[in-house]
Structure formats: structure tokens, C-alpha cells
XYZ file of C-alpha atoms in Angstrom:
612
model
C 0.000 0.000 0.000
C 1.282 3.444 -0.872
C 2.695 5.180 2.179
C 1.490 8.629 0.963
C -1.739 9.999 2.345
C -4.527 9.274 -0.091
C -6.554 12.219 -1.514
C -10.330 12.085 -1.479
C -11.915 11.573 -4.849
C -13.736 14.531 -6.456
C -17.033 12.745 -5.902
C -16.412 12.603 -2.149
C -15.686 16.362 -1.816
C -18.525 18.443 -0.382
C -19.488 21.552 -2.457
C -18.200 24.876 -1.119
C -20.738 26.980 0.722
C -22.681 29.532 -1.356
C -22.748 33.223 -0.409
C -24.786 36.179 -1.592
C -23.374 39.565 -2.563
C -23.871 42.255 0.041
C -24.825 45.608 -1.483
C -23.977 48.923 0.178
C -26.931 50.985 -1.039
C -25.367 54.307 -0.087
C -22.246 53.402 -2.050
C -24.350 52.281 -4.995
C -26.293 55.553 -5.004
C -23.015 57.471 -4.952
C -21.844 55.383 -7.903
C -25.038 56.144 -9.827
C -24.906 59.879 -9.142
C -21.225 60.350 -9.973
C -20.625 57.841 -12.750
C -23.848 56.655 -14.386
C -26.196 59.624 -14.396
C -25.204 63.135 -15.405
C -27.655 64.790 -13.003
C -30.142 63.937 -10.212
C -32.859 65.209 -12.574
C -33.203 61.673 -13.985
C -35.107 60.611 -10.865
C -38.282 62.112 -12.341
C -37.755 60.303 -15.616
C -37.533 56.999 -13.704
C -40.771 57.762 -11.853
C -42.568 58.654 -15.075
C -41.088 55.636 -16.805
C -42.299 53.199 -14.139
C -45.756 54.765 -14.088
C -46.162 54.743 -17.879
C -44.876 51.159 -18.108
C -47.367 50.089 -15.445
C -50.228 51.673 -17.403
C -48.974 50.019 -20.610
C -48.886 46.622 -18.870
C -52.443 46.996 -17.590
C -53.768 48.111 -20.957
C -52.218 45.053 -22.594
C -54.825 43.017 -20.715
C -57.491 45.730 -20.313
C -57.515 47.992 -23.395
C -60.157 50.252 -21.818
C -58.351 50.672 -18.469
C -57.795 54.281 -17.368
C -54.414 55.725 -18.369
C -53.516 58.476 -15.907
C -50.326 59.611 -14.229
C -50.447 62.391 -11.624
C -47.580 64.147 -9.842
C -48.195 66.167 -6.669
C -45.299 68.101 -5.101
C -46.416 68.486 -1.462
C -44.763 69.396 1.853
C -41.208 69.223 0.510
C -41.818 65.793 -0.978
C -43.429 64.288 -4.060
C -46.374 61.937 -4.642
C -46.782 60.110 -7.966
C -50.003 58.200 -8.737
C -50.738 55.932 -11.687
C -53.629 53.707 -12.794
C -51.280 50.953 -13.878
C -51.106 47.220 -13.324
C -50.087 47.460 -9.666
C -48.302 44.889 -7.467
C -49.104 42.139 -5.003
C -47.020 41.411 -1.899
C -45.033 38.617 -3.677
C -44.387 41.059 -6.533
C -43.016 43.591 -4.067
C -40.633 41.090 -2.464
C -39.503 39.724 -5.798
C -39.278 42.955 -7.780
C -38.927 46.162 -5.764
C -36.665 44.686 -3.106
C -34.203 43.099 -5.530
C -31.671 45.441 -7.099
C -31.248 44.744 -10.800
C -34.782 43.497 -11.399
C -37.921 45.380 -12.322
C -41.559 44.682 -13.050
C -40.754 45.048 -16.715
C -38.901 41.719 -16.537
C -41.806 39.823 -15.038
C -42.963 36.913 -17.166
C -46.537 38.158 -17.041
C -45.442 41.323 -18.842
C -43.173 39.715 -21.411
C -45.593 40.055 -24.291
C -45.906 43.803 -23.771
C -42.144 44.293 -23.411
C -41.761 46.055 -26.752
C -44.106 48.811 -25.550
C -42.118 49.568 -22.395
C -39.826 52.509 -21.975
C -37.408 50.866 -19.569
C -34.821 48.320 -20.561
C -32.821 48.210 -17.316
C -33.847 47.188 -13.802
C -32.470 50.166 -11.913
C -35.980 51.589 -11.529
C -36.761 53.252 -8.218
C -33.145 52.994 -7.123
C -32.434 56.218 -9.058
C -34.889 58.053 -6.794
C -32.408 57.709 -3.940
C -30.413 60.378 -5.764
C -32.853 62.917 -4.266
C -34.792 60.976 -1.601
C -33.842 59.513 1.757
C -37.062 57.468 1.898
C -39.299 55.927 -0.766
C -42.765 54.644 0.099
C -44.768 52.662 -2.440
C -48.452 51.763 -2.004
C -49.803 49.473 -4.711
C -52.828 47.348 -5.576
C -52.766 44.730 -8.314
C -55.124 44.861 -11.281
C -54.252 41.261 -12.199
C -55.206 39.949 -8.743
C -58.182 42.101 -7.749
C -58.752 40.234 -4.470
C -55.200 40.872 -3.221
C -54.997 43.590 -0.561
C -52.964 46.736 -1.117
C -49.329 46.427 -0.160
C -46.899 49.012 1.200
C -43.126 48.936 0.601
C -40.976 51.489 2.439
C -37.250 51.755 1.807
C -34.494 53.992 3.157
C -31.199 54.996 1.604
C -29.309 52.849 4.151
C -30.584 49.731 2.337
C -33.323 48.741 4.804
C -36.950 48.209 3.809
C -40.243 47.036 5.237
C -43.271 45.416 3.592
C -46.803 45.200 4.949
C -50.337 44.721 3.700
C -52.926 47.457 4.115
C -56.698 47.566 4.439
C -58.574 47.646 1.127
C -59.657 51.231 1.789
C -56.045 52.397 1.676
C -56.054 51.885 -2.100
C -59.559 51.206 -3.475
C -58.538 51.092 -7.147
C -55.701 49.254 -8.895
C -52.540 51.216 -9.450
C -49.509 52.519 -7.581
C -48.639 55.581 -5.534
C -45.013 56.502 -4.850
C -44.065 58.929 -2.064
C -40.607 60.523 -1.944
C -39.137 62.249 1.112
C -36.274 64.559 0.166
C -32.794 63.826 1.409
C -30.708 66.591 2.970
C -29.620 69.145 0.369
C -31.903 67.784 -2.381
C -35.211 69.488 -1.570
C -34.902 71.784 -4.602
C -35.344 68.767 -6.908
C -38.812 68.145 -5.432
C -39.954 71.782 -5.508
C -43.171 72.360 -7.532
C -41.508 74.554 -10.184
C -38.698 72.066 -10.720
C -41.075 69.085 -10.893
C -43.255 70.866 -13.473
C -40.251 71.798 -15.611
C -38.769 68.287 -15.486
C -42.126 66.635 -16.188
C -42.679 68.810 -19.270
C -39.127 68.216 -20.433
C -39.212 64.441 -20.080
C -42.872 63.678 -20.700
C -44.293 66.104 -23.261
C -44.669 63.336 -25.893
C -45.892 60.511 -23.625
C -49.039 58.760 -24.945
C -51.066 59.005 -21.702
C -52.691 61.739 -19.625
C -49.805 63.005 -17.466
C -50.329 66.015 -15.191
C -48.553 67.879 -12.414
C -51.512 68.661 -10.197
C -54.109 69.895 -12.685
C -51.562 71.165 -15.217
C -51.201 68.975 -18.341
C -47.710 67.782 -19.215
C -48.273 66.030 -22.524
C -48.687 68.032 -25.738
C -49.972 65.632 -28.359
C -49.895 65.267 -31.240
C -46.194 66.066 -31.574
C -45.436 69.409 -33.313
C -44.361 67.649 -36.510
C -47.563 65.557 -36.615
C -50.061 68.401 -36.239
C -52.348 69.433 -39.089
C -52.038 72.953 -40.553
C -53.982 74.877 -43.236
C -50.996 74.992 -45.581
C -47.213 74.504 -45.919
C -46.433 78.105 -44.909
C -48.506 77.754 -41.725
C -46.788 74.491 -40.872
C -43.365 76.034 -41.471
C -44.236 78.961 -39.180
C -45.515 76.611 -36.445
C -42.361 74.514 -36.588
C -40.239 77.671 -36.456
C -42.028 78.632 -33.217
C -41.385 75.163 -31.838
C -37.692 75.464 -32.721
C -37.409 78.832 -30.960
C -39.038 77.398 -27.837
C -36.908 74.257 -27.882
C -33.497 75.336 -29.200
C -33.598 79.119 -28.965
C -33.138 79.996 -32.642
C -35.319 80.646 -35.687
C -34.432 78.035 -38.325
C -33.726 78.706 -41.971
C -35.973 75.749 -42.763
C -37.337 72.510 -41.322
C -36.894 68.986 -42.689
C -39.304 66.129 -41.967
C -37.573 63.053 -40.591
C -39.678 59.934 -41.056
C -38.313 56.398 -41.139
C -41.413 54.186 -40.644
C -39.470 50.912 -40.643
C -37.402 52.156 -37.705
C -40.385 53.758 -35.943
C -38.836 57.225 -36.249
C -40.644 60.494 -36.814
C -39.471 64.014 -36.072
C -37.984 67.118 -37.604
C -34.562 68.628 -38.333
C -34.113 72.384 -37.997
C -31.567 74.127 -40.218
C -29.308 76.465 -38.250
C -29.517 80.146 -39.243
C -25.765 80.740 -38.882
C -22.625 78.887 -39.898
C -20.965 76.467 -37.481
C -17.634 74.682 -37.553
C -17.646 71.195 -39.114
C -15.568 70.075 -36.123
C -18.377 71.024 -33.745
C -20.436 67.944 -33.007
C -24.145 68.649 -33.329
C -26.347 67.492 -30.458
C -29.910 66.322 -30.963
C -32.980 65.670 -28.827
C -34.215 62.069 -28.865
C -37.387 60.666 -27.289
C -37.835 56.940 -26.759
C -41.497 55.928 -27.002
C -42.429 59.480 -26.040
C -40.018 59.801 -23.081
C -37.068 62.157 -23.487
C -33.927 60.035 -23.642
C -31.246 62.651 -24.267
C -30.718 66.216 -25.402
C -27.108 65.479 -26.414
C -27.305 62.696 -29.004
C -24.188 63.295 -31.121
C -24.094 60.190 -33.294
C -27.634 60.427 -34.657
C -26.728 62.018 -38.024
C -23.782 61.706 -40.420
C -20.851 64.011 -39.630
C -21.534 66.144 -42.707
C -24.992 67.144 -41.429
C -23.596 69.496 -38.785
C -25.873 72.315 -39.973
C -29.102 70.916 -38.442
C -30.486 70.198 -34.980
C -32.987 67.349 -34.673
C -35.796 66.390 -32.361
C -37.457 63.022 -32.902
C -39.261 60.124 -31.298
C -38.302 56.489 -31.832
C -39.309 53.063 -30.616
C -36.377 51.117 -32.024
C -33.100 52.740 -30.984
C -31.347 51.229 -28.004
C -30.386 53.366 -24.992
C -27.236 52.923 -22.925
C -27.448 51.790 -19.291
C -27.818 55.367 -18.031
C -30.592 55.979 -20.587
C -28.937 59.289 -21.411
C -27.419 58.433 -24.797
C -27.792 55.992 -27.685
C -26.063 52.653 -27.968
C -23.915 52.383 -31.082
C -25.116 49.309 -32.975
C -26.272 48.266 -36.441
C -29.736 49.748 -35.921
C -28.329 53.168 -35.082
C -25.988 52.984 -38.090
C -28.935 52.173 -40.388
C -31.026 54.991 -38.887
C -28.130 57.408 -39.326
C -27.906 56.531 -43.018
C -31.678 56.836 -43.464
C -31.830 60.254 -41.783
C -28.873 61.407 -43.857
C -30.773 60.357 -46.968
C -33.761 62.435 -45.867
C -31.563 65.541 -45.540
C -29.929 64.777 -48.884
C -33.385 64.501 -50.505
C -34.369 67.852 -49.034
C -31.302 69.465 -50.627
C -32.076 67.838 -53.966
C -35.666 69.060 -53.756
C -34.528 72.634 -53.132
C -32.196 72.482 -56.114
C -35.027 71.241 -58.331
C -37.864 73.456 -57.168
C -36.844 76.277 -54.833
C -33.550 77.888 -55.898
C -34.190 80.989 -53.789
C -34.321 79.008 -50.544
C -31.359 76.924 -51.687
C -29.281 80.048 -52.301
C -30.168 81.369 -48.850
C -29.147 78.039 -47.346
C -25.861 77.803 -49.256
C -24.941 81.363 -48.325
C -24.680 80.082 -44.762
C -23.960 76.349 -44.989
C -22.085 75.732 -48.247
C -19.332 74.028 -46.226
C -21.662 71.255 -45.075
C -22.896 70.607 -48.608
C -19.317 70.547 -49.909
C -18.456 67.996 -47.237
C -21.305 65.791 -48.470
C -20.595 66.367 -52.176
C -16.953 65.253 -51.977
C -18.134 61.730 -51.085
C -21.383 61.709 -53.062
C -21.031 62.163 -56.809
C -24.768 62.515 -57.332
C -24.917 65.300 -54.768
C -21.936 67.004 -56.417
C -23.692 66.812 -59.787
C -26.881 68.265 -58.266
C -25.136 71.054 -56.373
C -22.577 71.923 -59.073
C -24.526 74.921 -60.419
C -25.056 76.265 -56.895
C -21.936 75.765 -54.780
C -19.846 78.976 -54.655
C -16.047 78.997 -55.117
C -13.524 81.806 -54.994
C -12.020 82.225 -58.471
C -10.226 84.814 -60.594
C -13.642 85.418 -62.225
C -15.243 86.223 -58.872
C -17.292 84.014 -56.552
C -19.094 81.660 -58.933
C -19.928 77.971 -59.279
C -17.570 75.401 -60.770
C -20.117 74.741 -63.515
C -20.015 78.371 -64.649
C -16.233 78.554 -64.288
C -15.699 75.397 -66.359
C -17.859 76.822 -69.153
C -15.633 79.893 -69.339
C -12.208 78.203 -69.244
C -10.908 75.213 -71.252
C -8.604 74.286 -68.356
C -9.701 74.627 -64.730
C -6.534 75.580 -62.894
C -6.547 75.510 -59.105
C -4.211 76.053 -56.173
C -4.119 73.912 -53.049
C -3.484 76.746 -50.594
C -4.887 80.213 -50.101
C -1.333 81.630 -50.094
C -0.605 80.169 -53.531
C -3.836 81.621 -54.867
C -3.040 85.066 -53.503
C 0.373 84.946 -55.147
C -0.897 84.244 -58.630
C -4.521 85.452 -58.807
C -3.900 89.069 -59.969
C -1.241 88.056 -62.498
C -3.104 84.996 -63.789
C -6.284 87.024 -64.219
C -4.403 89.671 -66.218
C -2.982 86.953 -68.458
C -6.407 85.362 -69.043
C -5.645 82.266 -66.941
C -8.613 81.169 -64.818
C -7.732 79.924 -61.333
C -9.873 78.443 -58.550
C -8.801 78.939 -54.949
C -8.698 75.375 -53.641
C -7.178 76.335 -50.314
C -10.443 76.372 -48.382
C -11.878 73.289 -46.726
C -12.916 70.598 -49.253
C -12.482 72.883 -52.306
C -9.442 71.255 -53.926
C -11.047 67.804 -53.517
C -14.193 68.988 -55.276
C -12.273 70.617 -58.129
C -10.335 67.385 -58.697
C -13.627 65.445 -58.696
C -15.100 67.741 -61.353
C -14.269 65.508 -64.382
C -16.157 62.603 -62.780
C -19.450 64.522 -62.964
C -18.631 66.764 -65.929
C -16.912 64.582 -68.547
C -14.423 66.353 -70.767
C -13.424 68.948 -68.155
C -9.650 69.393 -67.845
C -8.412 70.116 -64.335
C -4.794 71.029 -63.555
C -3.015 72.198 -60.438
C -1.407 75.584 -61.025
C 2.314 75.704 -60.261
C 5.062 78.256 -60.662
C 6.131 76.899 -64.056
C 2.610 77.256 -65.460
C 2.336 80.857 -64.315
C 5.775 81.742 -65.629
C 5.006 80.131 -68.987
C 2.008 82.471 -69.404
C 4.151 85.575 -68.843
C 5.738 87.263 -71.864
C 9.443 86.687 -72.400
C 11.736 89.732 -72.578
C 13.534 90.588 -75.772
C 16.909 88.730 -75.695
C 18.819 91.928 -76.443
C 17.223 93.771 -73.518
C 17.814 90.830 -71.188
C 21.478 90.691 -72.264
C 21.833 94.406 -71.516
C 20.504 93.759 -68.011
C 22.753 90.758 -67.345
C 24.838 92.651 -64.764
C 21.744 93.724 -62.878
C 20.315 90.166 -62.946
C 23.594 88.668 -61.753
C 23.717 91.032 -58.761
C 20.050 90.329 -57.927
C 20.529 86.547 -58.145
C 23.613 86.659 -55.972
C 21.712 88.531 -53.268
C 18.710 86.115 -53.179
C 20.603 82.880 -53.714
C 21.194 82.340 -49.959
C 17.406 82.495 -49.500
C 16.851 79.660 -51.992
C 15.255 81.982 -54.553
C 16.058 82.512 -58.252
C 15.446 85.734 -60.184
C 13.606 85.741 -63.532
C 12.816 88.686 -65.813
C 9.450 88.722 -67.605
C 6.963 91.241 -69.019
C 3.416 91.067 -67.686
C 0.359 93.007 -66.605
C -0.703 94.793 -64.514
C 2.157 97.240 -64.852
C 1.721 98.343 -61.244
C 3.089 95.004 -59.963
C 6.911 95.260 -59.894
C 7.629 91.677 -58.806
C 5.893 88.362 -58.250
C 7.063 85.714 -55.800
C 6.322 82.190 -57.039
C 6.922 78.849 -55.429
C 5.137 75.543 -55.034
C 4.969 72.832 -52.446
C 8.125 71.119 -53.718
C 10.060 74.362 -53.478
C 8.769 74.996 -49.958
C 9.661 71.466 -48.871
C 13.172 71.883 -50.218
C 13.461 75.232 -48.484
C 12.329 73.746 -45.164
C 14.798 70.871 -45.590
C 17.666 73.285 -46.254
C 16.798 75.360 -43.172
C 16.651 72.236 -41.018
C 20.035 71.125 -42.424
C 21.606 74.441 -41.387
C 20.348 74.052 -37.801
C 21.188 70.345 -37.452
C 24.299 68.751 -35.980
C 26.759 66.917 -38.227
C 24.883 63.602 -38.134
C 21.461 65.048 -38.974
C 22.970 67.484 -41.450
C 24.390 64.544 -43.353
C 21.048 62.729 -43.319
C 19.139 65.821 -44.429
C 21.767 66.549 -47.067
C 21.199 63.111 -48.553
C 17.514 64.021 -48.928
C 18.309 67.061 -51.038
C 16.039 67.005 -54.069
C 16.183 68.434 -57.539
C 12.909 70.319 -57.088
C 12.750 73.823 -58.576
C 13.461 76.629 -56.197
C 11.230 79.603 -55.473
C 11.581 82.447 -57.934
C 11.164 86.197 -57.921
C 9.701 87.252 -61.281
C 10.612 90.883 -62.025
C 8.244 92.816 -64.259
C 10.310 94.454 -67.005
C 7.332 96.676 -67.868
C 7.243 98.238 -64.398
C 8.957 101.677 -64.274
C 10.549 101.021 -60.878
C 12.142 97.782 -62.063
C 13.476 99.568 -65.132
C 15.089 102.275 -62.976
C 16.614 99.663 -60.642
C 17.967 97.822 -63.692
C 19.779 100.995 -64.744
C 21.689 101.275 -61.450
C 25.395 100.653 -61.578
C 26.079 99.991 -57.877
C 25.868 96.187 -57.207
C 25.300 96.800 -53.477
C 22.402 99.141 -54.150
C 21.002 96.691 -56.714
C 21.127 93.959 -54.037
C 19.346 96.155 -51.481
C 16.657 97.136 -53.987
C 16.199 93.479 -54.979
C 15.735 92.500 -51.339
C 13.089 95.219 -51.035
C 11.240 93.878 -54.094
C 11.482 90.362 -52.681
C 10.030 91.441 -49.315
C 7.273 93.459 -50.976
C 6.313 90.448 -53.144
C 6.093 88.236 -50.037
C 3.861 90.775 -48.301
C 1.618 91.116 -51.354
C 1.173 87.340 -51.384
C 0.350 87.433 -47.650
C 2.807 84.676 -47.037
C 3.939 84.017 -43.448
C 7.443 85.436 -43.052
C 10.306 83.266 -41.886
C 12.877 84.777 -39.512
C 15.263 85.116 -42.468
C 12.606 86.986 -44.450
C 11.929 89.396 -41.582
C 15.652 90.034 -41.193
C 15.894 90.704 -44.931
C 13.072 93.264 -44.829
C 14.670 95.097 -41.921
C 18.058 95.056 -43.619
C 16.644 96.335 -46.911
C 14.674 99.098 -45.200
C 17.695 100.304 -43.232
C 19.896 100.036 -46.339
C 17.556 102.193 -48.397
C 17.350 104.774 -45.600
C 21.132 104.902 -45.353
C 21.430 105.281 -49.119
C 18.821 108.057 -49.161
C 20.365 109.983 -46.247
C 23.864 109.443 -47.635
C 22.664 110.908 -50.902
C 21.254 113.967 -49.074
C 24.559 114.522 -47.284
C 26.444 114.506 -50.575
C 24.072 116.909 -52.219
C 22.457 114.306 -54.412
């Protein structure tokens, strides 16, 4: 026999004892208030939700049952009465006293589940955000002979249950009494209760009142009948002012029957940044879910604010935002299509309203059009672009010019626009958000259109060459000018162009700027990095200063015989060309401007002292 102690077989081991979780209710309430809910105001939503769900459950079995919810702020507390399905004593023990379960999960209510507002069993627990004691008196409609039952709970986690005489609650339904906790009495004040009830419950399908004051306002503003379209538009504008605080440019119906969605989108009257996430107001089966739904619409639709009711979208655990799932993605696409259809309808039948809209929100439409070729084709005659022909559409610009030239930055456009316009070269400023992408997409919706990015070589090629004899006579002047600007990575070219008032034009492109930045970094780097950056040196063309041989000032400078004065004058022309192009100045450029200014002053004062 083995001398080692034998181990008992698994079958002979007794199962470990089972334990239940102990819940610190005060700690759980603190967790809810600081991490799940954004504000104690949600307590009223939970009360309304439970009451409306109870009425829905009763009406599933009794279609003609009364459907009332009443809220009475009294004596620093709150009483909420409903004519719902009610509870028996076993229901109270099994449902109210168990955290994480609610009457909406009872098997007897399973068939009506799709009509309930609540999807999570937190229920009355949220009321401890504002109450130190909750008292519930309920009588079951499903078991008429059962006596009323009272459940009283405190925020320390203790509760009591007792049955009451029949007279305590003659009719089926439930009454909830809240006693305010220290520092939370303002949440149960009559004015606050009325405001919260209207905010959360204005679209609920039952008769909800605070005292005698109605809360619900049905039908919803977007479902009400009006004598004509203008009257409806005016009514919705009033609703928008009351709800969001602005008068909309227009309103867009949002109806997705398959997703149980109906509502309205209001077009903002002023431009907003595309980076600013729009927030929308979403009701779930009539109950306000959130006023800050950000993911409801596509990112490009940042120019509208929505309010809608749905019975299909899924709330998060806090019931203060929407859960990102396939249903929400499909709804987002469907609502985006509704807004896209509204734009298309304006383009086809109401150009005046479309122009007013685009004057404010062309950026949003451009954002949509760069991904949607059909929308680009529809909006092509309407979208405004900055061009050398003025602010016109790409369609009009393409009709005027065989080649649609464009720049990718505003600085490049400012450099070349006056000169290109004088030479008959049409240029579109593609430096604003989305514009260069849309210009490049133009051939896809307008076959045969030629689009080309404008660079320094193209501009120079459109400028008139100088007579070779005249250029040879100015070779000394050009050599001195080139020597002065060579350290700045800039060549000097002589051309003849209009307008005559422009003495010099600074031209570069992205390749030239990249090479310039690389050279500057190489100068500042240590030996190791200088060697690495030197190996990256490219053969890209450098920036160039194009001198206008037709300009009188340039002609006078060309006649100077002093190389130093020629260099100073050239630096002045270079600095003036940079300023005219509104280019940001590098430290070396600023130093050059100061040096040229001082040099010219010294030359002028020196000339005065010598009687010049």
C-alpha cells in the first residue's frame, strides 16, 4: 500500500458553501450619481417611466383601463399616482426589493415588453439620488382580491413590507411617495417638478399632469395638421425657438417608418464649424432620452439640430445616450438620406431658398458632395467657389475656361490670382476646406473637363518673355540680384506682364517649400542630422522672384550701376512680393526686410549729405 496519504476523490468532496453579494446601497447611489447619471434630474424620468410602463402593462390586458399619471409636489416631498397594473405582496418582495430586477422583466409582462420605456432594472433605485425614503403603495389589477401592499425603503438599504386595508387603495394602481434627502429638496420643488415633467414627458401617450396642469402636448409638433405649408413652417419655427432658442432657416421632416422614427430637423440660421459635433434631442417611445445625441446624423450634417421620437433605438445603461449598434448605423444613413433629398428638392424646385441656405452652410454641402457624386452633380450649379472670375460655381467657371486651374493653398492663390487674371488664366482657390477635392472630382461629374493644379512653371510660362537683347543688356543687374537672393533659396527671372503696377511676383510651389524647409533644417542640425538631411536634397525647382520688365521702378533699378544698391533694392522687391502674397514670413525673411529698409534709408540719407 502506498505510504502517501490518499486524496479524497472529487465525488467525495462536499461543495463549497454559497454566499450572496452584500450591497452597500449608499455606495451604490453614490456610484449612480457620480458615474452613471449626469444629473439627479433623472429621478423624475424613472418615476414617469415606471408609471407609464405600469399603465402600458395593464392596458395590454385591459384595453379600456384608465391611463392616468399624476404628480403632486407636497410638503417638501413628491407623490406620484398611476392607474397601472399594480403589485401584489409577492411582486413587491420579488421585484422592488431586488436590485437589478424590475416589473418590466416579469414573465406576465413579457408580451408587452416592446411597448415599455425601460430596458434596465435600476428603476426606483435612481430616486435615492434625491430621496432619503421611498414609500410605495400598490394594488394589483391582475389579482383584484389581493390587498394593497406598502413597501418602504431607506437609503441605508433597509426596507419594510406590509399589507394594508382595502380602503387604503380602493382602485388598482400605484402611488409613490418621496421624502427629500438633505440638500436635495430643490429637486422636489413644484416649479422644478413641473419643468422636469414637461421636459421628459411632453410626448408621452397618456394623460400626465402635475396637479391639474397637463404635461403632454400631443400630437407632436411635426404631426399636427395645418392649413398649408407656410402655416406648418411657421408653427415649426415657433417650436424650434421654444426648444433650441433659434429661428431656423428651414425645417426637414424626418420619417423612417421601418425604424419607428418620426421628427424634424431644424436648419441652423448661422454657420458652425464642421468640427463642432451637433447634439440632438431624442425621445424613446415618447419619453425624453437625451438632449445630447451626437451620433444620430452623419458628420456632414452638422448644420441641423434634430428632435425626434423612436421606438427602435437602443439606450445605454444610463438611458442618457444611444447605444452604437447596427440599428443606429442604419437609422443614421436613413436620416442622412432624408436631408440629402431635401437638398435635392430645393435644387429642383426652390432655388431661392437653396441660395439662402448655401450662403450660410455651403461648407456642409461641400463635405457631403466630396463623397457623393450625385450630390456634387446636383449642387454643381449652386456651390460657390472663390475664383479669378469672382465668386461663382464650378459649372459656370468650367464653361468659361478650357482648363480649370486651381491652387491647393490660399497663399498660392493670392500669389498668382492678380497676375493669372491679367494673363487670361482662370484659377480656382482650392485652399479652403474641401475645395481642392471637389475641383479634382469635377471631371467625374462633368466629362471632358480638364483640371490642372497651377504651379510656378505654369504661371511663368504664361508671362511674356523679354527681348533677348534687352535681357542681355541687363545681365549685370540680374547677376547682382541673383547673388543677393541665392542664400534664400530663390532665383530671379525677368518677364513682361500686366498689370504694370506690380513690380515683382514671388512664385513657389509645395516642392520648393519642402526643399526650403529641408535646407533650413540642415543648417540648424548637428553633423549627423545634417548629413542625413543633405542626402535628402532634391532636384525640385526653387522659389523664384519674377521681375516685371514693364514696371517703371524695375526699369530704374535695372539701370543702377552699384551692385550693393542693386542687391538692397532686390531685397526690397522680394520682401514686398512676399507681403503682397500674404505669405507668413520666416525669420530670415523678416531680417531681410529690416536690412533692406535700413539700407535704403542709409542710401537716401547718404545721398542727401552729398548733395544728391
